[in-house]
Every structure is written in C-alpha cells, then in structure tokens.
PDB file of C-alpha atoms and ligand atoms in Angstrom:
ATOM      1  CA  MET A   1     -74.436 -40.882  34.674  1.00  0.00           C
ATOM      2  CA  TYR A   2     -77.118 -39.784  37.098  1.00  0.00           C
ATOM      3  CA  THR A   3     -77.227 -40.232  40.837  1.00  0.00           C
ATOM      4  CA  ARG A   4     -80.428 -41.352  42.542  1.00  0.00           C
ATOM      5  CA  GLN A   5     -81.485 -37.717  42.960  1.00  0.00           C
ATOM      6  CA  GLY A   6     -80.535 -36.926  39.365  1.00  0.00           C
ATOM      7  CA  ILE A   7     -82.675 -39.798  38.103  1.00  0.00           C
ATOM      8  CA  ARG A   8     -85.603 -38.692  40.268  1.00  0.00           C
ATOM      9  CA  ASP A   9     -85.311 -35.171  38.846  1.00  0.00           C
ATOM     10  CA  VAL A  10     -85.095 -36.242  35.211  1.00  0.00           C
ATOM     11  CA  LEU A  11     -88.092 -38.532  35.615  1.00  0.00           C
ATOM     12  CA  GLU A  12     -90.139 -35.914  37.411  1.00  0.00           C
ATOM     13  CA  ASN A  13     -89.284 -33.009  35.108  1.00  0.00           C
ATOM     14  CA  ASN A  14     -90.171 -35.043  32.034  1.00  0.00           C
ATOM     15  CA  GLN A  15     -93.345 -36.790  33.212  1.00  0.00           C
ATOM     16  CA  LEU A  16     -91.482 -40.082  33.102  1.00  0.00           C
ATOM     17  CA  ALA A  17     -92.524 -41.544  36.473  1.00  0.00           C
ATOM     18  CA  PRO A  18     -91.144 -45.109  36.730  1.00  0.00           C
ATOM     19  CA  LYS A  19     -93.627 -47.397  35.027  1.00  0.00           C
ATOM     20  CA  LYS A  20     -94.542 -50.583  36.841  1.00  0.00           C
ATOM     21  CA  LYS A  21     -95.784 -52.231  33.663  1.00  0.00           C
ATOM     22  CA  PHE A  22     -92.315 -51.852  32.141  1.00  0.00           C
ATOM     23  CA  GLY A  23     -90.612 -53.003  35.345  1.00  0.00           C
ATOM     24  CA  GLN A  24     -88.458 -49.909  35.578  1.00  0.00           C
ATOM     25  CA  ASN A  25     -85.690 -50.010  38.189  1.00  0.00           C
ATOM     26  CA  PHE A  26     -82.869 -47.733  37.078  1.00  0.00           C
ATOM     27  CA  LEU A  27     -79.277 -48.259  38.212  1.00  0.00           C
ATOM     28  CA  VAL A  28     -78.138 -45.260  40.251  1.00  0.00           C
ATOM     29  CA  ASN A  29     -74.531 -46.023  41.145  1.00  0.00           C
ATOM     30  CA  GLN A  30     -71.745 -45.357  38.659  1.00  0.00           C
ATOM     31  CA  GLN A  31     -69.348 -47.632  40.530  1.00  0.00           C
ATOM     32  CA  ILE A  32     -71.751 -50.565  40.359  1.00  0.00           C
ATOM     33  CA  VAL A  33     -72.219 -50.034  36.620  1.00  0.00           C
ATOM     34  CA  GLN A  34     -68.448 -49.930  36.140  1.00  0.00           C
ATOM     35  CA  ALA A  35     -68.064 -53.077  38.243  1.00  0.00           C
ATOM     36  CA  ILE A  36     -70.644 -54.901  36.108  1.00  0.00           C
ATOM     37  CA  LEU A  37     -68.896 -53.791  32.922  1.00  0.00           C
ATOM     38  CA  HIS A  38     -65.530 -54.778  34.326  1.00  0.00           C
ATOM     39  CA  ARG A  39     -66.818 -58.286  35.051  1.00  0.00           C
ATOM     40  CA  ALA A  40     -68.701 -58.511  31.736  1.00  0.00           C
ATOM     41  CA  ASN A  41     -65.446 -57.478  30.066  1.00  0.00           C
ATOM     42  CA  PRO A  42     -66.600 -56.595  26.534  1.00  0.00           C
ATOM     43  CA  ALA A  43     -63.866 -56.217  23.905  1.00  0.00           C
ATOM     44  CA  PRO A  44     -63.175 -52.817  22.248  1.00  0.00           C
ATOM     45  CA  GLU A  45     -64.210 -54.223  18.824  1.00  0.00           C
ATOM     46  CA  ASP A  46     -67.556 -55.586  20.109  1.00  0.00           C
ATOM     47  CA  THR A  47     -71.017 -54.568  19.026  1.00  0.00           C
ATOM     48  CA  ILE A  48     -73.283 -55.066  22.039  1.00  0.00           C
ATOM     49  CA  ILE A  49     -77.053 -55.260  22.086  1.00  0.00           C
ATOM     50  CA  GLU A  50     -78.427 -53.586  25.208  1.00  0.00           C
ATOM     51  CA  LEU A  51     -81.956 -54.587  26.137  1.00  0.00           C
ATOM     52  CA  GLY A  52     -83.905 -52.010  28.177  1.00  0.00           C
ATOM     53  CA  VAL A  53     -81.844 -48.822  27.896  1.00  0.00           C
ATOM     54  CA  GLY A  54     -83.826 -46.774  30.420  1.00  0.00           C
ATOM     55  CA  LEU A  55     -82.057 -43.480  31.056  1.00  0.00           C
ATOM     56  CA  GLY A  56     -78.813 -44.919  29.726  1.00  0.00           C
ATOM     57  CA  SER A  57     -77.091 -45.656  33.065  1.00  0.00           C
ATOM     58  CA  MET A  58     -75.385 -48.646  31.468  1.00  0.00           C
ATOM     59  CA  THR A  59     -75.503 -47.521  27.840  1.00  0.00           C
ATOM     60  CA  ILE A  60     -73.201 -44.519  28.093  1.00  0.00           C
ATOM     61  CA  PRO A  61     -70.329 -46.157  30.029  1.00  0.00           C
ATOM     62  CA  LEU A  62     -70.710 -49.266  27.844  1.00  0.00           C
ATOM     63  CA  ALA A  63     -70.465 -47.194  24.658  1.00  0.00           C
ATOM     64  CA  ALA A  64     -67.176 -45.765  25.943  1.00  0.00           C
ATOM     65  CA  ARG A  65     -65.702 -49.279  26.022  1.00  0.00           C
ATOM     66  CA  VAL A  66     -66.933 -50.882  22.795  1.00  0.00           C
ATOM     67  CA  LYS A  67     -67.268 -50.153  19.087  1.00  0.00           C
ATOM     68  CA  LYS A  68     -71.051 -49.955  18.938  1.00  0.00           C
ATOM     69  CA  VAL A  69     -74.129 -50.319  21.135  1.00  0.00           C
ATOM     70  CA  ILE A  70     -77.573 -51.111  19.783  1.00  0.00           C
ATOM     71  CA  GLY A  71     -80.098 -50.246  22.468  1.00  0.00           C
ATOM     72  CA  ILE A  72     -83.655 -51.539  22.530  1.00  0.00           C
ATOM     73  CA  GLU A  73     -86.257 -49.726  24.623  1.00  0.00           C
ATOM     74  CA  ILE A  74     -90.034 -50.168  24.753  1.00  0.00           C
ATOM     75  CA  ASP A  75     -91.001 -46.937  26.551  1.00  0.00           C
ATOM     76  CA  SER A  76     -91.785 -44.212  24.002  1.00  0.00           C
ATOM     77  CA  GLY A  77     -91.355 -41.500  26.659  1.00  0.00           C
ATOM     78  CA  LEU A  78     -87.767 -42.587  27.313  1.00  0.00           C
ATOM     79  CA  VAL A  79     -86.976 -42.912  23.599  1.00  0.00           C
ATOM     80  CA  ARG A  80     -88.326 -39.396  22.986  1.00  0.00           C
ATOM     81  CA  TRP A  81     -86.357 -38.046  25.933  1.00  0.00           C
ATOM     82  CA  HIS A  82     -83.064 -39.429  24.550  1.00  0.00           C
ATOM     83  CA  ALA A  83     -83.885 -37.925  21.131  1.00  0.00           C
ATOM     84  CA  GLU A  84     -84.450 -34.491  22.714  1.00  0.00           C
ATOM     85  CA  GLU A  85     -81.506 -34.680  25.106  1.00  0.00           C
ATOM     86  CA  HIS A  86     -78.987 -35.967  22.527  1.00  0.00           C
ATOM     87  CA  ASP A  87     -77.276 -37.596  25.506  1.00  0.00           C
ATOM     88  CA  LEU A  88     -76.380 -40.889  23.849  1.00  0.00           C
ATOM     89  CA  PRO A  89     -72.954 -41.042  22.154  1.00  0.00           C
ATOM     90  CA  ASP A  90     -72.681 -41.374  18.354  1.00  0.00           C
ATOM     91  CA  ASN A  91     -71.867 -45.077  18.508  1.00  0.00           C
ATOM     92  CA  VAL A  92     -75.258 -45.855  20.110  1.00  0.00           C
ATOM     93  CA  THR A  93     -78.293 -46.687  17.968  1.00  0.00           C
ATOM     94  CA  LEU A  94     -81.560 -46.634  19.885  1.00  0.00           C
ATOM     95  CA  ILE A  95     -84.409 -48.792  18.616  1.00  0.00           C
ATOM     96  CA  HIS A  96     -87.932 -48.290  19.917  1.00  0.00           C
ATOM     97  CA  GLU A  97     -89.411 -51.769  20.210  1.00  0.00           C
ATOM     98  CA  ASP A  98     -90.467 -54.617  22.462  1.00  0.00           C
ATOM     99  CA  LEU A  99     -87.404 -56.812  22.849  1.00  0.00           C
ATOM    100  CA  LEU A 100     -89.591 -59.902  22.980  1.00  0.00           C
ATOM    101  CA  LYS A 101     -90.621 -59.050  19.399  1.00  0.00           C
ATOM    102  CA  SER A 102     -87.123 -58.066  18.206  1.00  0.00           C
ATOM    103  CA  ASP A 103     -85.820 -60.003  15.235  1.00  0.00           C
ATOM    104  CA  PHE A 104     -82.640 -61.476  16.740  1.00  0.00           C
ATOM    105  CA  PRO A 105     -81.542 -63.322  13.570  1.00  0.00           C
ATOM    106  CA  LEU A 106     -81.792 -60.044  11.619  1.00  0.00           C
ATOM    107  CA  LEU A 107     -79.860 -58.143  14.304  1.00  0.00           C
ATOM    108  CA  ALA A 108     -77.176 -60.840  14.205  1.00  0.00           C
ATOM    109  CA  ALA A 109     -76.992 -60.766  10.414  1.00  0.00           C
ATOM    110  CA  GLN A 110     -76.528 -56.982  10.498  1.00  0.00           C
ATOM    111  CA  ASN A 111     -73.875 -57.139  13.213  1.00  0.00           C
ATOM    112  CA  GLY A 112     -71.264 -59.701  12.409  1.00  0.00           C
ATOM    113  CA  GLY A 113     -73.184 -62.942  12.878  1.00  0.00           C
ATOM    114  CA  ARG A 114     -73.493 -63.623  16.595  1.00  0.00           C
ATOM    115  CA  LEU A 115     -75.112 -61.541  19.324  1.00  0.00           C
ATOM    116  CA  LYS A 116     -73.602 -60.242  22.534  1.00  0.00           C
ATOM    117  CA  ILE A 117     -76.309 -59.011  24.856  1.00  0.00           C
ATOM    118  CA  ILE A 118     -76.297 -57.017  28.066  1.00  0.00           C
ATOM    119  CA  ALA A 119     -79.459 -56.265  30.011  1.00  0.00           C
ATOM    120  CA  ASN A 120     -80.864 -54.969  33.241  1.00  0.00           C
ATOM    121  CA  LEU A 121     -84.465 -55.827  32.559  1.00  0.00           C
ATOM    122  CA  PRO A 122     -87.800 -56.203  34.296  1.00  0.00           C
ATOM    123  CA  TYR A 123     -87.781 -59.468  36.182  1.00  0.00           C
ATOM    124  CA  SER A 124     -91.230 -60.257  34.834  1.00  0.00           C
ATOM    125  CA  ILE A 125     -89.783 -60.872  31.376  1.00  0.00           C
ATOM    126  CA  SER A 126     -86.615 -62.717  32.300  1.00  0.00           C
ATOM    127  CA  ASN A 127     -88.157 -66.141  31.640  1.00  0.00           C
ATOM    128  CA  PRO A 128     -89.519 -65.315  28.179  1.00  0.00           C
ATOM    129  CA  LEU A 129     -86.183 -63.663  27.357  1.00  0.00           C
ATOM    130  CA  LEU A 130     -84.223 -66.741  28.477  1.00  0.00           C
ATOM    131  CA  PHE A 131     -86.400 -68.955  26.262  1.00  0.00           C
ATOM    132  CA  LYS A 132     -85.922 -66.505  23.400  1.00  0.00           C
ATOM    133  CA  LEU A 133     -82.147 -66.736  23.872  1.00  0.00           C
ATOM    134  CA  LEU A 134     -82.397 -70.537  23.790  1.00  0.00           C
ATOM    135  CA  ASP A 135     -84.505 -70.434  20.619  1.00  0.00           C
ATOM    136  CA  ASN A 136     -81.728 -68.326  19.085  1.00  0.00           C
ATOM    137  CA  LYS A 137     -78.817 -70.248  20.590  1.00  0.00           C
ATOM    138  CA  ASP A 138     -77.064 -70.748  17.260  1.00  0.00           C
ATOM    139  CA  ILE A 139     -76.640 -66.992  16.772  1.00  0.00           C
ATOM    140  CA  MET A 140     -75.934 -66.201  20.425  1.00  0.00           C
ATOM    141  CA  ASP A 141     -72.460 -65.490  21.694  1.00  0.00           C
ATOM    142  CA  SER A 142     -73.114 -64.323  25.256  1.00  0.00           C
ATOM    143  CA  ALA A 143     -75.646 -62.586  27.477  1.00  0.00           C
ATOM    144  CA  VAL A 144     -74.851 -60.654  30.642  1.00  0.00           C
ATOM    145  CA  LEU A 145     -78.131 -60.379  32.533  1.00  0.00           C
ATOM    146  CA  MET A 146     -79.240 -58.789  35.765  1.00  0.00           C
ATOM    147  CA  LEU A 147     -81.706 -61.271  37.240  1.00  0.00           C
ATOM    148  CA  GLN A 148     -83.685 -61.708  40.396  1.00  0.00           C
ATOM    149  CA  LYS A 149     -81.375 -63.755  42.624  1.00  0.00           C
ATOM    150  CA  GLU A 150     -83.765 -66.721  42.810  1.00  0.00           C
ATOM    151  CA  VAL A 151     -84.075 -66.888  39.016  1.00  0.00           C
ATOM    152  CA  ALA A 152     -80.304 -66.699  38.579  1.00  0.00           C
ATOM    153  CA  GLU A 153     -79.871 -69.516  41.090  1.00  0.00           C
ATOM    154  CA  ARG A 154     -82.195 -71.701  39.040  1.00  0.00           C
ATOM    155  CA  LEU A 155     -79.914 -71.318  36.054  1.00  0.00           C
ATOM    156  CA  ILE A 156     -76.927 -72.715  37.901  1.00  0.00           C
ATOM    157  CA  ALA A 157     -78.720 -75.286  40.067  1.00  0.00           C
ATOM    158  CA  ALA A 158     -77.582 -78.911  40.315  1.00  0.00           C
ATOM    159  CA  PRO A 159     -79.915 -81.939  39.990  1.00  0.00           C
ATOM    160  CA  SER A 160     -81.962 -82.966  43.038  1.00  0.00           C
ATOM    161  CA  THR A 161     -82.129 -79.422  44.409  1.00  0.00           C
ATOM    162  CA  LYS A 162     -85.281 -77.338  44.682  1.00  0.00           C
ATOM    163  CA  ALA A 163     -83.949 -74.741  42.266  1.00  0.00           C
ATOM    164  CA  TYR A 164     -83.201 -77.297  39.522  1.00  0.00           C
ATOM    165  CA  GLY A 165     -85.683 -76.924  36.695  1.00  0.00           C
ATOM    166  CA  VAL A 166     -86.392 -76.611  32.981  1.00  0.00           C
ATOM    167  CA  LEU A 167     -83.995 -73.705  32.438  1.00  0.00           C
ATOM    168  CA  SER A 168     -81.173 -75.388  34.401  1.00  0.00           C
ATOM    169  CA  VAL A 169     -81.316 -78.323  31.995  1.00  0.00           C
ATOM    170  CA  LEU A 170     -81.837 -76.414  28.742  1.00  0.00           C
ATOM    171  CA  LEU A 171     -79.128 -73.845  29.482  1.00  0.00           C
ATOM    172  CA  GLY A 172     -76.879 -76.614  30.802  1.00  0.00           C
ATOM    173  CA  ALA A 173     -77.170 -78.289  27.410  1.00  0.00           C
ATOM    174  CA  CYS A 174     -75.762 -75.412  25.392  1.00  0.00           C
ATOM    175  CA  THR A 175     -74.253 -72.755  27.657  1.00  0.00           C
ATOM    176  CA  THR A 176     -71.986 -72.054  30.577  1.00  0.00           C
ATOM    177  CA  VAL A 177     -73.535 -69.828  33.236  1.00  0.00           C
ATOM    178  CA  GLU A 178     -71.315 -67.840  35.601  1.00  0.00           C
ATOM    179  CA  SER A 179     -72.472 -65.774  38.515  1.00  0.00           C
ATOM    180  CA  LEU A 180     -70.700 -62.388  38.307  1.00  0.00           C
ATOM    181  CA  MET A 181     -71.958 -60.316  41.208  1.00  0.00           C
ATOM    182  CA  LYS A 182     -74.731 -59.842  43.719  1.00  0.00           C
ATOM    183  CA  ILE A 183     -76.496 -56.470  43.761  1.00  0.00           C
ATOM    184  CA  GLY A 184     -78.754 -55.160  46.498  1.00  0.00           C
ATOM    185  CA  PRO A 185     -82.002 -53.180  46.093  1.00  0.00           C
ATOM    186  CA  GLU A 186     -80.253 -49.957  47.207  1.00  0.00           C
ATOM    187  CA  GLN A 187     -78.484 -49.742  43.831  1.00  0.00           C
ATOM    188  CA  PHE A 188     -81.736 -48.986  41.974  1.00  0.00           C
ATOM    189  CA  HIS A 189     -84.397 -46.315  41.769  1.00  0.00           C
ATOM    190  CA  PRO A 190     -87.034 -47.253  42.651  1.00  0.00           C
ATOM    191  CA  ARG A 191     -85.732 -50.009  44.926  1.00  0.00           C
ATOM    192  CA  PRO A 192     -86.926 -53.482  43.923  1.00  0.00           C
ATOM    193  CA  LYS A 193     -88.150 -55.836  46.659  1.00  0.00           C
ATOM    194  CA  VAL A 194     -85.644 -58.529  45.770  1.00  0.00           C
ATOM    195  CA  ASP A 195     -81.895 -59.125  45.560  1.00  0.00           C
ATOM    196  CA  SER A 196     -80.336 -59.313  42.143  1.00  0.00           C
ATOM    197  CA  LEU A 197     -77.531 -61.341  40.656  1.00  0.00           C
ATOM    198  CA  VAL A 198     -75.654 -60.537  37.460  1.00  0.00           C
ATOM    199  CA  VAL A 199     -74.902 -63.653  35.440  1.00  0.00           C
ATOM    200  CA  LYS A 200     -72.971 -64.237  32.247  1.00  0.00           C
ATOM    201  CA  ILE A 201     -74.327 -66.881  29.922  1.00  0.00           C
ATOM    202  CA  THR A 202     -71.821 -68.040  27.326  1.00  0.00           C
ATOM    203  CA  PHE A 203     -73.224 -70.074  24.466  1.00  0.00           C
ATOM    204  CA  ASN A 204     -71.039 -72.952  23.406  1.00  0.00           C
ATOM    205  CA  PRO A 205     -70.442 -72.832  19.683  1.00  0.00           C
ATOM    206  CA  LEU A 206     -69.626 -76.523  19.630  1.00  0.00           C
ATOM    207  CA  PRO A 207     -71.383 -78.113  22.594  1.00  0.00           C
ATOM    208  CA  LYS A 208     -70.830 -81.606  21.310  1.00  0.00           C
ATOM    209  CA  GLN A 209     -67.080 -81.361  21.068  1.00  0.00           C
ATOM    210  CA  LEU A 210     -66.652 -79.157  24.109  1.00  0.00           C
ATOM    211  CA  LYS A 211     -68.751 -81.155  26.491  1.00  0.00           C
ATOM    212  CA  GLN A 212     -68.603 -84.605  24.940  1.00  0.00           C
ATOM    213  CA  LEU A 213     -72.371 -84.772  24.865  1.00  0.00           C
ATOM    214  CA  PRO A 214     -74.256 -86.680  22.195  1.00  0.00           C
ATOM    215  CA  ASP A 215     -76.027 -84.721  19.482  1.00  0.00           C
ATOM    216  CA  TYR A 216     -79.552 -83.629  20.289  1.00  0.00           C
ATOM    217  CA  ASP A 217     -82.590 -81.876  18.905  1.00  0.00           C
ATOM    218  CA  MET A 218     -83.273 -78.768  21.027  1.00  0.00           C
ATOM    219  CA  LYS A 219     -87.011 -78.765  20.229  1.00  0.00           C
ATOM    220  CA  LEU A 220     -87.445 -82.330  21.374  1.00  0.00           C
ATOM    221  CA  LEU A 221     -85.237 -81.783  24.419  1.00  0.00           C
ATOM    222  CA  LYS A 222     -87.325 -78.744  25.375  1.00  0.00           C
ATOM    223  CA  ALA A 223     -90.609 -80.650  25.011  1.00  0.00           C
ATOM    224  CA  LEU A 224     -89.229 -83.531  27.024  1.00  0.00           C
ATOM    225  CA  VAL A 225     -87.805 -81.445  29.861  1.00  0.00           C
ATOM    226  CA  LYS A 226     -90.852 -79.149  30.073  1.00  0.00           C
ATOM    227  CA  GLY A 227     -93.124 -82.180  30.032  1.00  0.00           C
ATOM    228  CA  ALA A 228     -91.147 -84.112  32.633  1.00  0.00           C
ATOM    229  CA  PHE A 229     -90.851 -81.152  35.017  1.00  0.00           C
ATOM    230  CA  GLY A 230     -94.554 -80.481  34.542  1.00  0.00           C
ATOM    231  CA  GLN A 231     -94.989 -83.416  36.885  1.00  0.00           C
ATOM    232  CA  ARG A 232     -91.746 -83.275  38.791  1.00  0.00           C
ATOM    233  CA  ARG A 233     -92.955 -85.317  41.768  1.00  0.00           C
ATOM    234  CA  LYS A 234     -94.125 -88.306  39.740  1.00  0.00           C
ATOM    235  CA  THR A 235     -91.852 -91.138  38.693  1.00  0.00           C
ATOM    236  CA  LEU A 236     -89.992 -90.683  35.446  1.00  0.00           C
ATOM    237  CA  LEU A 237     -92.120 -93.397  33.871  1.00  0.00           C
ATOM    238  CA  ASN A 238     -95.391 -91.676  34.719  1.00  0.00           C
ATOM    239  CA  SER A 239     -94.287 -88.147  34.004  1.00  0.00           C
ATOM    240  CA  LEU A 240     -92.780 -89.035  30.624  1.00  0.00           C
ATOM    241  CA  HIS A 241     -95.845 -91.077  29.721  1.00  0.00           C
ATOM    242  CA  ALA A 242     -98.055 -88.099  30.638  1.00  0.00           C
ATOM    243  CA  THR A 243     -96.164 -85.844  28.203  1.00  0.00           C
ATOM    244  CA  GLY A 244     -97.652 -87.802  25.297  1.00  0.00           C
ATOM    245  CA  ILE A 245     -94.501 -87.106  23.286  1.00  0.00           C
ATOM    246  CA  LYS A 246     -94.420 -89.335  20.185  1.00  0.00           C
ATOM    247  CA  ASN A 247     -97.614 -90.943  21.512  1.00  0.00           C
ATOM    248  CA  LEU A 248     -95.660 -93.631  23.303  1.00  0.00           C
ATOM    249  CA  GLY A 249     -97.589 -96.151  25.399  1.00  0.00           C
ATOM    250  CA  LYS A 250     -96.410 -96.971  28.879  1.00  0.00           C
ATOM    251  CA  ASP A 251     -94.530-100.050  27.755  1.00  0.00           C
ATOM    252  CA  GLU A 252     -92.769 -98.073  25.058  1.00  0.00           C
ATOM    253  CA  VAL A 253     -91.710 -95.458  27.616  1.00  0.00           C
ATOM    254  CA  ARG A 254     -90.433 -98.351  29.763  1.00  0.00           C
ATOM    255  CA  GLN A 255     -88.415 -99.496  26.781  1.00  0.00           C
ATOM    256  CA  VAL A 256     -86.963 -95.984  26.266  1.00  0.00           C
ATOM    257  CA  LEU A 257     -85.952 -95.778  29.906  1.00  0.00           C
ATOM    258  CA  ALA A 258     -84.325 -99.204  29.758  1.00  0.00           C
ATOM    259  CA  GLU A 259     -82.370 -98.135  26.668  1.00  0.00           C
ATOM    260  CA  ALA A 260     -81.302 -94.945  28.439  1.00  0.00           C
ATOM    261  CA  GLY A 261     -80.225 -96.912  31.489  1.00  0.00           C
ATOM    262  CA  LEU A 262     -82.588 -94.938  33.720  1.00  0.00           C
ATOM    263  CA  ALA A 263     -84.597 -96.540  36.530  1.00  0.00           C
ATOM    264  CA  GLU A 264     -88.367 -95.957  36.080  1.00  0.00           C
ATOM    265  CA  SER A 265     -88.708 -94.870  39.668  1.00  0.00           C
ATOM    266  CA  ARG A 266     -86.356 -91.898  39.389  1.00  0.00           C
ATOM    267  CA  ARG A 267     -87.894 -88.423  39.544  1.00  0.00           C
ATOM    268  CA  PRO A 268     -87.627 -85.835  36.764  1.00  0.00           C
ATOM    269  CA  ASP A 269     -85.544 -83.470  38.907  1.00  0.00           C
ATOM    270  CA  GLN A 270     -82.883 -86.123  39.569  1.00  0.00           C
ATOM    271  CA  LEU A 271     -81.645 -86.416  35.990  1.00  0.00           C
ATOM    272  CA  THR A 272     -78.464 -84.705  34.863  1.00  0.00           C
ATOM    273  CA  VAL A 273     -78.267 -82.631  31.683  1.00  0.00           C
ATOM    274  CA  ALA A 274     -76.373 -85.449  29.945  1.00  0.00           C
ATOM    275  CA  GLU A 275     -79.096 -87.941  30.944  1.00  0.00           C
ATOM    276  CA  TYR A 276     -81.820 -85.692  29.503  1.00  0.00           C
ATOM    277  CA  ILE A 277     -79.872 -85.257  26.286  1.00  0.00           C
ATOM    278  CA  ASN A 278     -79.391 -88.992  25.987  1.00  0.00           C
ATOM    279  CA  LEU A 279     -83.092 -89.526  26.650  1.00  0.00           C
ATOM    280  CA  SER A 280     -84.038 -87.024  23.940  1.00  0.00           C
ATOM    281  CA  ARG A 281     -81.770 -88.815  21.485  1.00  0.00           C
ATOM    282  CA  ILE A 282     -83.514 -92.130  22.166  1.00  0.00           C
ATOM    283  CA  TYR A 283     -86.939 -90.480  21.893  1.00  0.00           C
ATOM    284  CA  GLY A 284     -85.788 -89.014  18.596  1.00  0.00           C
ATOM    285  CA  GLU A 285     -85.227 -92.480  17.192  1.00  0.00           C
ATOM    286  CA  LYS A 286     -88.743 -93.684  18.110  1.00  0.00           C
TER     287      LYS A 286
HETATM  288  N1  SAH B 301     -80.900 -50.634  31.922  1.00  0.00           N
HETATM  289  C1  SAH B 301     -81.376 -49.447  32.583  1.00  0.00           C
HETATM  290  C2  SAH B 301     -82.887 -49.486  32.802  1.00  0.00           C
HETATM  291  C3  SAH B 301     -83.381 -50.599  33.686  1.00  0.00           C
HETATM  292  S1  SAH B 301     -85.128 -50.563  33.930  1.00  0.00           S
HETATM  293  C4  SAH B 301     -80.659 -49.270  33.914  1.00  0.00           C
HETATM  294  O1  SAH B 301     -79.997 -50.218  34.329  1.00  0.00           O
HETATM  295  O2  SAH B 301     -80.769 -48.217  34.526  1.00  0.00           O
HETATM  296  C5  SAH B 301     -85.690 -51.689  32.677  1.00  0.00           C
HETATM  297  C6  SAH B 301     -85.814 -51.030  31.315  1.00  0.00           C
HETATM  298  O3  SAH B 301     -86.324 -51.990  30.385  1.00  0.00           O
HETATM  299  C7  SAH B 301     -86.804 -49.885  31.311  1.00  0.00           C
HETATM  300  O4  SAH B 301     -86.256 -48.787  30.640  1.00  0.00           O
HETATM  301  C8  SAH B 301     -88.025 -50.447  30.573  1.00  0.00           C
HETATM  302  O5  SAH B 301     -88.807 -49.462  29.934  1.00  0.00           O
HETATM  303  C9  SAH B 301     -87.362 -51.397  29.603  1.00  0.00           C
HETATM  304  N2  SAH B 301     -88.242 -52.463  29.124  1.00  0.00           N
HETATM  305  C10 SAH B 301     -89.180 -53.127  29.830  1.00  0.00           C
HETATM  306  N3  SAH B 301     -89.785 -54.054  29.071  1.00  0.00           N
HETATM  307  C11 SAH B 301     -89.208 -53.990  27.842  1.00  0.00           C
HETATM  308  C12 SAH B 301     -89.409 -54.698  26.609  1.00  0.00           C
HETATM  309  N4  SAH B 301     -90.322 -55.663  26.508  1.00  0.00           N
HETATM  310  N5  SAH B 301     -88.655 -54.345  25.542  1.00  0.00           N
HETATM  311  C13 SAH B 301     -87.723 -53.353  25.651  1.00  0.00           C
HETATM  312  N6  SAH B 301     -87.490 -52.672  26.782  1.00  0.00           N
HETATM  313  C14 SAH B 301     -88.211 -52.977  27.865  1.00  0.00           C
END
C-alpha cells in the first residue's frame, strides 16, 4: 500500500485531490492497517463488505486475508482509477454507489445471508450509517468501523453520562460494541482534526436468549428513545407525553410508567437499555 507521499502523488497525478464532500481521509500507514485487521480478525472464509474503498489502503491487505471483498465507493474518479490501474486483487468486486443507498438485504442474500462490514468512512455519515445498520440488524453479523472518538464513545456510554444517547440505547438493545483501538490524525492523509476510534459492533442473533431481555419491537423502541431523548432534560413523564406516541394522555403515560416501575420524575438519560425495552413492550400493549 501507499505511504503518505505515495498517496499524495497518486492523487495529484490523477486529478484526484481529496474531496471534502466525500470526507476523504486516506490511511497512510501499513502497520496501522494491519493492526486494525488483526483486531478485526476476519476469517479466511469470510466475504467482507468494505464501505468507502478510497485508494484501497484497507482493501488490498483485507483481500489477502479473506475469501472475497465487496467494495463500495461513491467517487467516480477513484472507481475509474482502480479500473485503469488494475490494482485490486481478483477477489475484490468494486461497486460504484452511495453506500447510504446500497441495498443491504440484496447484498446479504447474494453473500451467504448475513453481512460483515468494515469501513473507514467520512465522519459526517457515521450516524446515518449506524441507523442503517440498525434498520438491517436481522441481516447484520458485525461491523468494524473507524469513528470519530466522540461518536464511538457515545456507542459505549453508560446511563446518566453526557455521552449516553439514542444510539447507546438502540445499539445496546441488539449489539455488543467493543473499542478496538485509538488512532491519531497523523495516520491519515489529509489529517483529520479529530481523534478516531475503531470499534467492532457485533449483532446478537438471539438478543432475547443471550441477554435475557424481553421481546421488543425495534420501530417502537426507536420512536420511544428518539422521542424521549428529544427532551432529555425534562422528566420522563413530560418527555414521553410530548412524543405523542400512541396518542396517550398524561394520565395514560402515568399509568405506563407505573406499570414499568419507573418514577415519573426520572430523566430520559437515566434509563437503562433494559428499562427502555420494557417500556416499549408496555407501550406496545396500549
Ligand atoms: N477506506 C479508505 C478511504 C477512506 S476515505 C482508507 O482507509 O484509506 C473515505 C472514503 O469513503 C472515500 O474514498 C470516499 O470517497 C468514500 N465515501 C464517502 N462517502 C461515501 C458514500 N456515501 N458511499 C460510498 N463511499 C463513500
């Protein structure tokens, strides 16, 4: 793979100046890429979906370790460059598309049922991607993601902390999130302004059995958690009432909270994942 200077040269010689709108920060250090892959630990028989191929800093070493890589890249200049350079190994298929529009269920159906993803992506699309992963949780196996450190911390935050939010709860309900390694701005070209953290999100195939949580409806849970955190400083009673979910009046919300064993005066960011799931189950019965 290329060094920082090598990447600069390729970009310059091919009119591929890093594009801000595509959030391009290319990895420049072979050892860091190998360390990420070592921690991600894909199996030799895996098919991996790589989101945001760039110049292939991750793609080529990844392809050497697994059966097949399907790369998705939005930048037509980069896709053309790979086609001309023939630099990607035979077990890599490059698809030119916007990953936010990719048909994940179709990709899963074509590749053994469940998706394994790896991505060093623009930080501006990490939230929409995380919600897309949640929407597809039943066909997701795992996702190794390079994230802005602050975003990664939100995914693993505990209740009653500033970082605890919608994604902490929703991911907590169906995944296990591990922090793999911290990566500084010097490992990229151009250098981002923030620190990064690589996380591995493992989707639980059987959350109920594994975590002893009651059954829940993800759509309702999402509406509830988004609604409640929309007013995270209000009391639970007021913030849930304000969501308008199921058109419950204040007294009916009181009733729900009593059934859930939750004090009305608690704040939305104090509830555990299990408490939110239980709450969504009771809402579901209304
Ligand atoms: N993974 C490479 C490139 C990182 S830069 C590396 O680590 O070196 C991020 C890459 O994601 C860029 O190549 C950018 O063009 C691509 N990208 C940005 N938005 C995208 C989107 N919506 N769909 C697909 N690729 C995208």
